[in-house]
Amino acid sequence: MTQLNVAMIGHQFMGRAHSNAWRQLPRFFDVPFEPVLSTLCGRDPSSVEKAAHQLGWNDSATDWRQVVRSPDIDVIDICTPGESHAEIAIAAAEAGKVVLCEKPLANTLEDAERMFAAVSEAGVVHMLCHNYRRAPAVCLAKELIDAGQIGEIRHFRGVYLQDWIVDPDFPRVWRLEKAKAGSGALGDIASHSLDLARHLVGEISAVSGLLETFIDERPLEDGSGRGVVDVDDAALCLVRFENGAIGTIEGSRFCPGRKNYNRFEINGSKGSLVFDLERMNELEFYEEVGPTSGFRTILATDPEHPFVQNWWPPGHILGYEHTFTHTIHDLVCAIDSGELPTPNFGDGVVNQRVLDAIARSSESRQWEEI
Amino acid sequence: MTQLNVAMIGHQFMGRAHSNAWRQLPRFFDVPFEPVLSTLCGRDPSSVEKAAHQLGWNDSATDWRQVVRSPDIDVIDICTPGESHAEIAIAAAEAGKVVLCEKPLANTLEDAERMFAAVSEAGVVHMLCHNYRRAPAVCLAKELIDAGQIGEIRHFRGVYLQDWIVDPDFPRVWRLEKAKAGSGALGDIASHSLDLARHLVGEISAVSGLLETFIDERPLEDGSGRGVVDVDDAALCLVRFENGAIGTIEGSRFCPGRKNYNRFEINGSKGSLVFDLERMNELEFYEEVGPTSGFRTILATDPEHPFVQNWWPPGHILGYEHTFTHTIHDLVCAIDSGELPTPNFGDGVVNQRVLDAIARSSESRQWEEI
Amino acid sequence: MTQLNVAMIGHQFMGRAHSNAWRQLPRFFDVPFEPVLSTLCGRDPSSVEKAAHQLGWNDSATDWRQVVRSPDIDVIDICTPGESHAEIAIAAAEAGKVVLCEKPLANTLEDAERMFAAVSEAGVVHMLCHNYRRAPAVCLAKELIDAGQIGEIRHFRGVYLQDWIVDPDFPRVWRLEKAKAGSGALGDIASHSLDLARHLVGEISAVSGLLETFIDERPLEDGSGRGVVDVDDAALCLVRFENGAIGTIEGSRFCPGRKNYNRFEINGSKGSLVFDLERMNELEFYEEVGPTSGFRTILATDPEHPFVQNWWPPGHILGYEHTFTHTIHDLVCAIDSGELPTPNFGDGVVNQRVLDAIARSSESRQWEEI
Amino acid sequence: MTQLNVAMIGHQFMGRAHSNAWRQLPRFFDVPFEPVLSTLCGRDPSSVEKAAHQLGWNDSATDWRQVVRSPDIDVIDICTPGESHAEIAIAAAEAGKVVLCEKPLANTLEDAERMFAAVSEAGVVHMLCHNYRRAPAVCLAKELIDAGQIGEIRHFRGVYLQDWIVDPDFPRVWRLEKAKAGSGALGDIASHSLDLARHLVGEISAVSGLLETFIDERPLEDGSGRGVVDVDDAALCLVRFENGAIGTIEGSRFCPGRKNYNRFEINGSKGSLVFDLERMNELEFYEEVGPTSGFRTILATDPEHPFVQNWWPPGHILGYEHTFTHTIHDLVCAIDSGELPTPNFGDGVVNQRVLDAIARSSESRQWEEI
């Protein structure tokens, strides 16, 4: 079987998740290529070397430009913060590599568009990693919608709630700096809800947004004083979809007890669907079937559920990390088939366009068209 | 014990619920007055007589003006559709009666203001029936908030979802006519979420609203053809509270499987609360207490929970109708104490002001101040 | 409409629940007789008079023998502790009255048999009040089972858990005295599980039981010292049903957090059912329907669900007390039709036989046949 | 870091789970040894070679005796069906290897005792793989119990329910043959409940058991006719613990909708705990804290929860397979520390003793002492 040589840039949280996915893929799935974890790239020589060993990479490097140009590498997997995505992805495209980019595609719409142009022009396979699309329960939701089982969609209600910055003494980390993170809850978590909305319901035509920062100054991490929080702590919006559905999307990190509560409810003319990432193996589904109608909790762990038969028997649940393995599975299949996987950089551009409109609307205090 | 002679105008759904409350009150609570179900008033002589017998009223009548002026009556309880509230309430106030009015206070802000002026000028006790404020679990939520147990409130997320008009062949009943109902989901159910928002979080300062009608024509009830639906099928809005909290409020009758899903989630700086009317005996509460933190499902049926000790032992749950008994309990106590109960007509005016702003915002496509 | 004159003996917890049911019945249901709350009977003149006023009875009395013989009374409703059931019921039967008896039918099997013989001989209508059979969700479970929707039953798993005597300083109330209560958790709450088991699954053929007393001495209520607890704190058993199903039944008042947790799970060859009294408006139902199979939470509040259409619209939940109204509804209909209602004294005898076998088995440490 | 050379015998379901654990351990945990997946051993040369490649083993073999004796191997991991456990484990012990054995330790008590004697005599490290002890939520339950947070334990209620043989046409697989599997639901799944009972509550002193076979003949897998099912389809028992607690344990594969429902409830004098494997990241905990008491759903994914900090941030749930990684983590640490891990072969013997007593009691129809 042909090998697929992968280099990954970045080795923090997302780097660990992607590494695991590359490692696990061939252990559980029959794929057309055998991924080789060739090179892990990071800034600091000693920490990237240590990470490479821990995460199972053959080699480590510190100069991403060199890695990107290396003829031995087939795939560039970008796991750095958003600010550097554009530069790396464009160079990778120009070098003819397959590019997988962790979300958000970029911190600005301009960068996202440049990236999409670059991969399109280069004709390389590109994919954006919005891993939650590939939780089996979400895949099942998509199947049910596509099969018409909830009818014409009327409502989408998406929230992504966490609580890790409720404490005002929590430090001003990079995710709270606009220069590095682009935005706050909006790009970090509301963007996941948005991506699921587009995936499951359709394109958004207009938004009314509200961004709010509750704590505008926090202690610096190095203890040297206090720094400004210039991103949103919470992002809310009303949305109109092109197909006539309406909805709400919200992200906040100020919700005590909500650890990773990425929840959506979709109501159609014939049924409803509810998903909650904290119980990601379950999908709630309602259809009208007379006196025994009720929301059913589908434990999406049966062999007929997407991706499941390659793992464990029914009722043996999957975890967070499996969603990345499924994502990379589909990327590897796409490399083989030549069909562009989704979401890809084109989706990244559209997502960014909507996020931009939400921010703009919060300023203008009126609806903004996409 | 002094008797309190009650007359009720209207005997449909709300009339049945209020009748039950008046009947049950003295059986379970020690109250300063003994309510007497004196006169039930309705338009049609034979049906009001039948209803009076069924619902336990001593007498029936068809001319509400006469009833309102009768010297034998102490309390006028208004259970008619919104369009007639103003006329009846104002006449009752002028006749010096205690006035209880089912929500919404009126179909228009102008009417609401006239009603509030009338009861204020007459100096009579007045109350608006928003019964869900007095589900024990909601009362407990209010106590916890007032005691500071969730800290400073950041988020309110209220939905009131039903599914009874999902079928496009469901007829064009009076609740779908603007002339009679004033509005659709907005005034009928989103108004409950709004009232809970104001009760639990505080006053709203601005809104961005979205009203939508999915099915704009339906069969007439008498089979004579089709009629226009000129009210909203769904109402969504973003809200800003005066205290800095932000939130969403939504009402829709197009959500398959949601029968009476009046749910709210409130996140404060120290904790969170969740309530769902379909499980109205439960309140979910999160506070940070170290490694055993978790949303706890409080079964609000213990003697120390509001109103509960007058009913049954722990775990013996209450139903929908009990919320009305509690409301009337507090009205009767207020008549005795002379203190104005809440919510009252003043709240009705404010609620109406916000509903108006939501509708206005849906037209203007920008935020509207209250 | 003919009146039905009712006298009730006893006015504590069950007396309050039954009074409410008699009062509410004609307000919500069209029944062939109009119940009249004629006489409430209790030992202490002043407290029974006060209770009669509070609970809505026309008159009060202290001599139950006289009441039972009164020609003005049609129905005797027995709400006293178990020790006096036999004497009252037999006298009532001999006087030709309809007899409704709160569970347990009696404290001993012998008494139960004498009671059943008396009502049978007298040819009077008799009913045992096991109110949970008539929670709409339980009625729906019965309908589904009878319609074959879960197939042949294999398993019954019933628990009835409470926590009100967890504290060792909780006093030695009458329910903890064998002379008055007959038994502890066994007769008080496990008996409800047993009755549901027989109702839903079928007759029990053999049991292996275990009775346990965790705290065998408690403070007396009058503060005069400590008294012996000579009933079981918890009762567990394995059961075999005549139809081949097997199961477990358990009652305990030593389960912190379980307030009134009367739960059962039934597994058949085609599906499963789960009920929990603390969420008594819901029934969980599983049937195999391919990839969307899942336990569905049926909110048993739709008009097509048993008893519901006489109350409120979908999603407006019922409470504990409604189960008594439904029981009395069926009693009144049975008086009219002449068909013996269930459960009746015959069921009471069988229930008692099984409870006896459980206690016997706990002594013999082996299986006991019924 | 010193390497630890592992050989595994068997490569079906459990072999896949153990392989994954050995591979993942060093990627997420800092352990004193680096495990090397040296040799995978199976009967059929071509299938074991394929499995070795797929599962990440360096080499494959077909003669387990040779593997067990190989001086290059440090650890023998036994993943075969129960019938061959004794022979392999005893040989491994005699060869001085660390032995990890998948549960059940053996199909008979005699074999289990021989195995325990062999490892004890050889002085090798031994461990029994009951992986559910190391779900973080179960570890948390253990911590809470040990810290006295639920007080003195009164009740254990354990069920392990599945539904994979509900269909009478499901074939007579090896798990339904006594010669291969030893027993049915009893040893396969009730044994997990039993192990958790012993781990969390304490030693069992006596049992009353009931084994039942609903379908006693099934189609053979090769289509050659029908074969006898000579194991139990369901196993129920009452248990007494040495510390005074009482309980029930049940295993069944005839429960439609229950896929992997390994659930327990424990009630103590101060609180309660509930766990359900299908939601294995959650632990329900009740303690009395006044009016806000309620079962709290602890999402056991915080850094302070056992094993969690080596994986992902809060709310990013773990799956079934992680429990094996944790088990192997503790084995590797035990090899380093020299302290015997739990559960070990001694536990296996005790577990087998209780399972035997349950089977014996089902025959004798009386309680059996352990």
Short mmCIF file of N, CA, C and O in Angstrom, two decimals, chain A residues 298-340:
data_model
loop_
_atom_site.label_atom_id
_atom_site.label_comp_id
_atom_site.label_asym_id
_atom_site.label_seq_id
_atom_site.Cartn_x
_atom_site.Cartn_y
_atom_site.Cartn_z
N ILE A 298 -31.36 7.97 20.43
CA ILE A 298 -30.67 6.98 19.62
C ILE A 298 -29.22 6.91 20.09
O ILE A 298 -28.51 7.92 20.05
N LEU A 299 -28.80 5.76 20.56
CA LEU A 299 -27.40 5.57 20.91
C LEU A 299 -26.70 5.20 19.60
O LEU A 299 -26.86 4.08 19.12
N ALA A 300 -26.00 6.18 19.04
CA ALA A 300 -25.47 6.00 17.69
C ALA A 300 -24.20 5.16 17.70
O ALA A 300 -23.12 5.58 17.27
N THR A 301 -24.33 3.95 18.20
CA THR A 301 -23.17 3.05 18.31
C THR A 301 -23.46 1.70 17.66
O THR A 301 -22.78 0.71 17.98
N ASP A 302 -24.45 1.66 16.80
CA ASP A 302 -24.75 0.41 16.12
C ASP A 302 -23.93 0.30 14.83
O ASP A 302 -23.52 1.32 14.26
N PRO A 303 -23.69 -0.90 14.35
CA PRO A 303 -22.87 -1.07 13.14
C PRO A 303 -23.42 -0.28 11.96
O PRO A 303 -22.66 0.19 11.11
N GLU A 304 -24.73 -0.09 11.90
CA GLU A 304 -25.27 0.63 10.75
C GLU A 304 -25.11 2.15 10.87
O GLU A 304 -25.43 2.89 9.93
N HIS A 305 -24.64 2.61 12.02
CA HIS A 305 -24.41 4.05 12.15
C HIS A 305 -23.05 4.42 11.57
O HIS A 305 -22.10 3.63 11.63
N PRO A 306 -22.95 5.62 11.01
CA PRO A 306 -21.72 6.00 10.30
C PRO A 306 -20.44 5.83 11.13
O PRO A 306 -20.41 6.24 12.29
N PHE A 307 -19.44 5.22 10.52
CA PHE A 307 -18.10 5.03 11.10
C PHE A 307 -18.04 4.00 12.24
O PHE A 307 -16.96 3.63 12.67
N VAL A 308 -19.17 3.58 12.76
CA VAL A 308 -19.16 2.82 14.01
C VAL A 308 -18.63 1.40 13.86
O VAL A 308 -17.92 0.89 14.72
N GLN A 309 -18.93 0.76 12.74
CA GLN A 309 -18.59 -0.67 12.67
C GLN A 309 -17.08 -0.92 12.72
O GLN A 309 -16.65 -2.04 12.98
N ASN A 310 -16.30 0.11 12.48
CA ASN A 310 -14.86 -0.09 12.57
C ASN A 310 -14.34 -0.01 14.00
O ASN A 310 -13.16 -0.24 14.24
N TRP A 311 -15.18 0.36 14.93
CA TRP A 311 -14.73 0.49 16.31
C TRP A 311 -15.19 -0.70 17.15
O TRP A 311 -14.70 -1.79 17.01
N TRP A 312 -16.22 -0.49 17.97
CA TRP A 312 -16.57 -1.48 18.99
C TRP A 312 -18.02 -1.92 18.82
O TRP A 312 -18.76 -1.34 18.02
N PRO A 313 -18.46 -2.92 19.60
CA PRO A 313 -19.86 -3.37 19.49
C PRO A 313 -20.85 -2.29 20.00
O PRO A 313 -20.43 -1.31 20.64
N PRO A 314 -22.13 -2.50 19.76
CA PRO A 314 -23.15 -1.52 20.21
C PRO A 314 -23.01 -1.17 21.69
O PRO A 314 -22.73 -2.03 22.52
N GLY A 315 -23.21 0.10 21.99
CA GLY A 315 -23.20 0.55 23.37
C GLY A 315 -21.83 0.80 23.95
O GLY A 315 -21.71 1.25 25.09
N HIS A 316 -20.78 0.54 23.19
CA HIS A 316 -19.41 0.81 23.63
C HIS A 316 -19.02 2.15 23.02
O HIS A 316 -18.62 2.22 21.86
N ILE A 317 -19.15 3.19 23.80
CA ILE A 317 -19.17 4.53 23.22
C ILE A 317 -17.80 5.03 22.75
O ILE A 317 -16.76 4.60 23.22
N LEU A 318 -17.87 5.97 21.83
CA LEU A 318 -16.67 6.64 21.32
C LEU A 318 -16.46 7.94 22.08
O LEU A 318 -17.34 8.42 22.78
N GLY A 319 -15.26 8.50 21.91
CA GLY A 319 -14.94 9.74 22.60
C GLY A 319 -14.65 10.87 21.62
O GLY A 319 -14.75 10.73 20.40
N TYR A 320 -14.29 11.99 22.21
CA TYR A 320 -14.00 13.21 21.46
C TYR A 320 -13.04 12.98 20.29
O TYR A 320 -13.26 13.44 19.17
N GLU A 321 -11.95 12.29 20.58
CA GLU A 321 -10.85 12.18 19.62
C GLU A 321 -11.24 11.42 18.35
O GLU A 321 -10.64 11.61 17.29
N HIS A 322 -12.26 10.56 18.46
CA HIS A 322 -12.63 9.76 17.29
C HIS A 322 -13.13 10.63 16.14
O HIS A 322 -13.03 10.25 14.98
N THR A 323 -13.68 11.80 16.47
CA THR A 323 -14.19 12.67 15.41
C THR A 323 -13.05 13.13 14.49
O THR A 323 -13.27 13.36 13.30
N PHE A 324 -11.85 13.23 15.03
CA PHE A 324 -10.71 13.61 14.19
C PHE A 324 -10.28 12.45 13.30
O PHE A 324 -9.91 12.65 12.15
N THR A 325 -10.31 11.26 13.85
CA THR A 325 -9.94 10.09 13.04
C THR A 325 -10.88 9.97 11.84
O THR A 325 -10.46 9.69 10.72
N HIS A 326 -12.18 10.22 12.09
CA HIS A 326 -13.14 10.16 10.98
C HIS A 326 -12.88 11.24 9.95
O HIS A 326 -13.01 11.02 8.74
N THR A 327 -12.49 12.40 10.42
CA THR A 327 -12.20 13.50 9.50
C THR A 327 -11.02 13.13 8.60
O THR A 327 -11.07 13.29 7.37
N ILE A 328 -10.00 12.63 9.23
CA ILE A 328 -8.80 12.28 8.47
C ILE A 328 -9.06 11.07 7.58
O ILE A 328 -8.51 10.97 6.47
N HIS A 329 -9.91 10.18 8.03
CA HIS A 329 -10.34 9.06 7.17
C HIS A 329 -10.90 9.61 5.85
O HIS A 329 -10.53 9.18 4.76
N ASP A 330 -11.79 10.57 5.96
CA ASP A 330 -12.42 11.10 4.75
C ASP A 330 -11.45 11.90 3.90
O ASP A 330 -11.56 11.92 2.67
N LEU A 331 -10.49 12.55 4.55
CA LEU A 331 -9.46 13.25 3.77
C LEU A 331 -8.65 12.24 2.96
O LEU A 331 -8.42 12.43 1.76
N VAL A 332 -8.24 11.17 3.61
CA VAL A 332 -7.41 10.18 2.92
C VAL A 332 -8.19 9.54 1.76
O VAL A 332 -7.64 9.33 0.66
N CYS A 333 -9.47 9.28 1.99
CA CYS A 333 -10.29 8.74 0.90
C CYS A 333 -10.42 9.75 -0.24
O CYS A 333 -10.44 9.37 -1.42
N ALA A 334 -10.50 11.02 0.12
CA ALA A 334 -10.64 12.06 -0.91
C ALA A 334 -9.36 12.19 -1.72
O ALA A 334 -9.40 12.42 -2.94
N ILE A 335 -8.24 12.03 -1.06
CA ILE A 335 -6.97 12.08 -1.79
C ILE A 335 -6.97 10.97 -2.84
O ILE A 335 -6.52 11.17 -3.98
N ASP A 336 -7.51 9.85 -2.46
CA ASP A 336 -7.56 8.71 -3.38
C ASP A 336 -8.56 8.94 -4.52
O ASP A 336 -8.26 8.69 -5.69
N SER A 337 -9.73 9.42 -4.15
CA SER A 337 -10.80 9.53 -5.15
C SER A 337 -10.68 10.79 -6.00
O SER A 337 -11.25 10.88 -7.08
N GLY A 338 -9.98 11.79 -5.48
CA GLY A 338 -9.87 13.04 -6.21
C GLY A 338 -11.06 13.96 -6.02
O GLY A 338 -11.08 15.08 -6.52
N GLU A 339 -12.05 13.48 -5.27
CA GLU A 339 -13.22 14.34 -5.00
C GLU A 339 -12.90 15.24 -3.81
O GLU A 339 -12.34 14.77 -2.80
N LEU A 340 -13.26 16.50 -3.90
CA LEU A 340 -12.95 17.44 -2.83
C LEU A 340 -13.75 17.10 -1.57
O LEU A 340 -14.97 16.97 -1.63
#
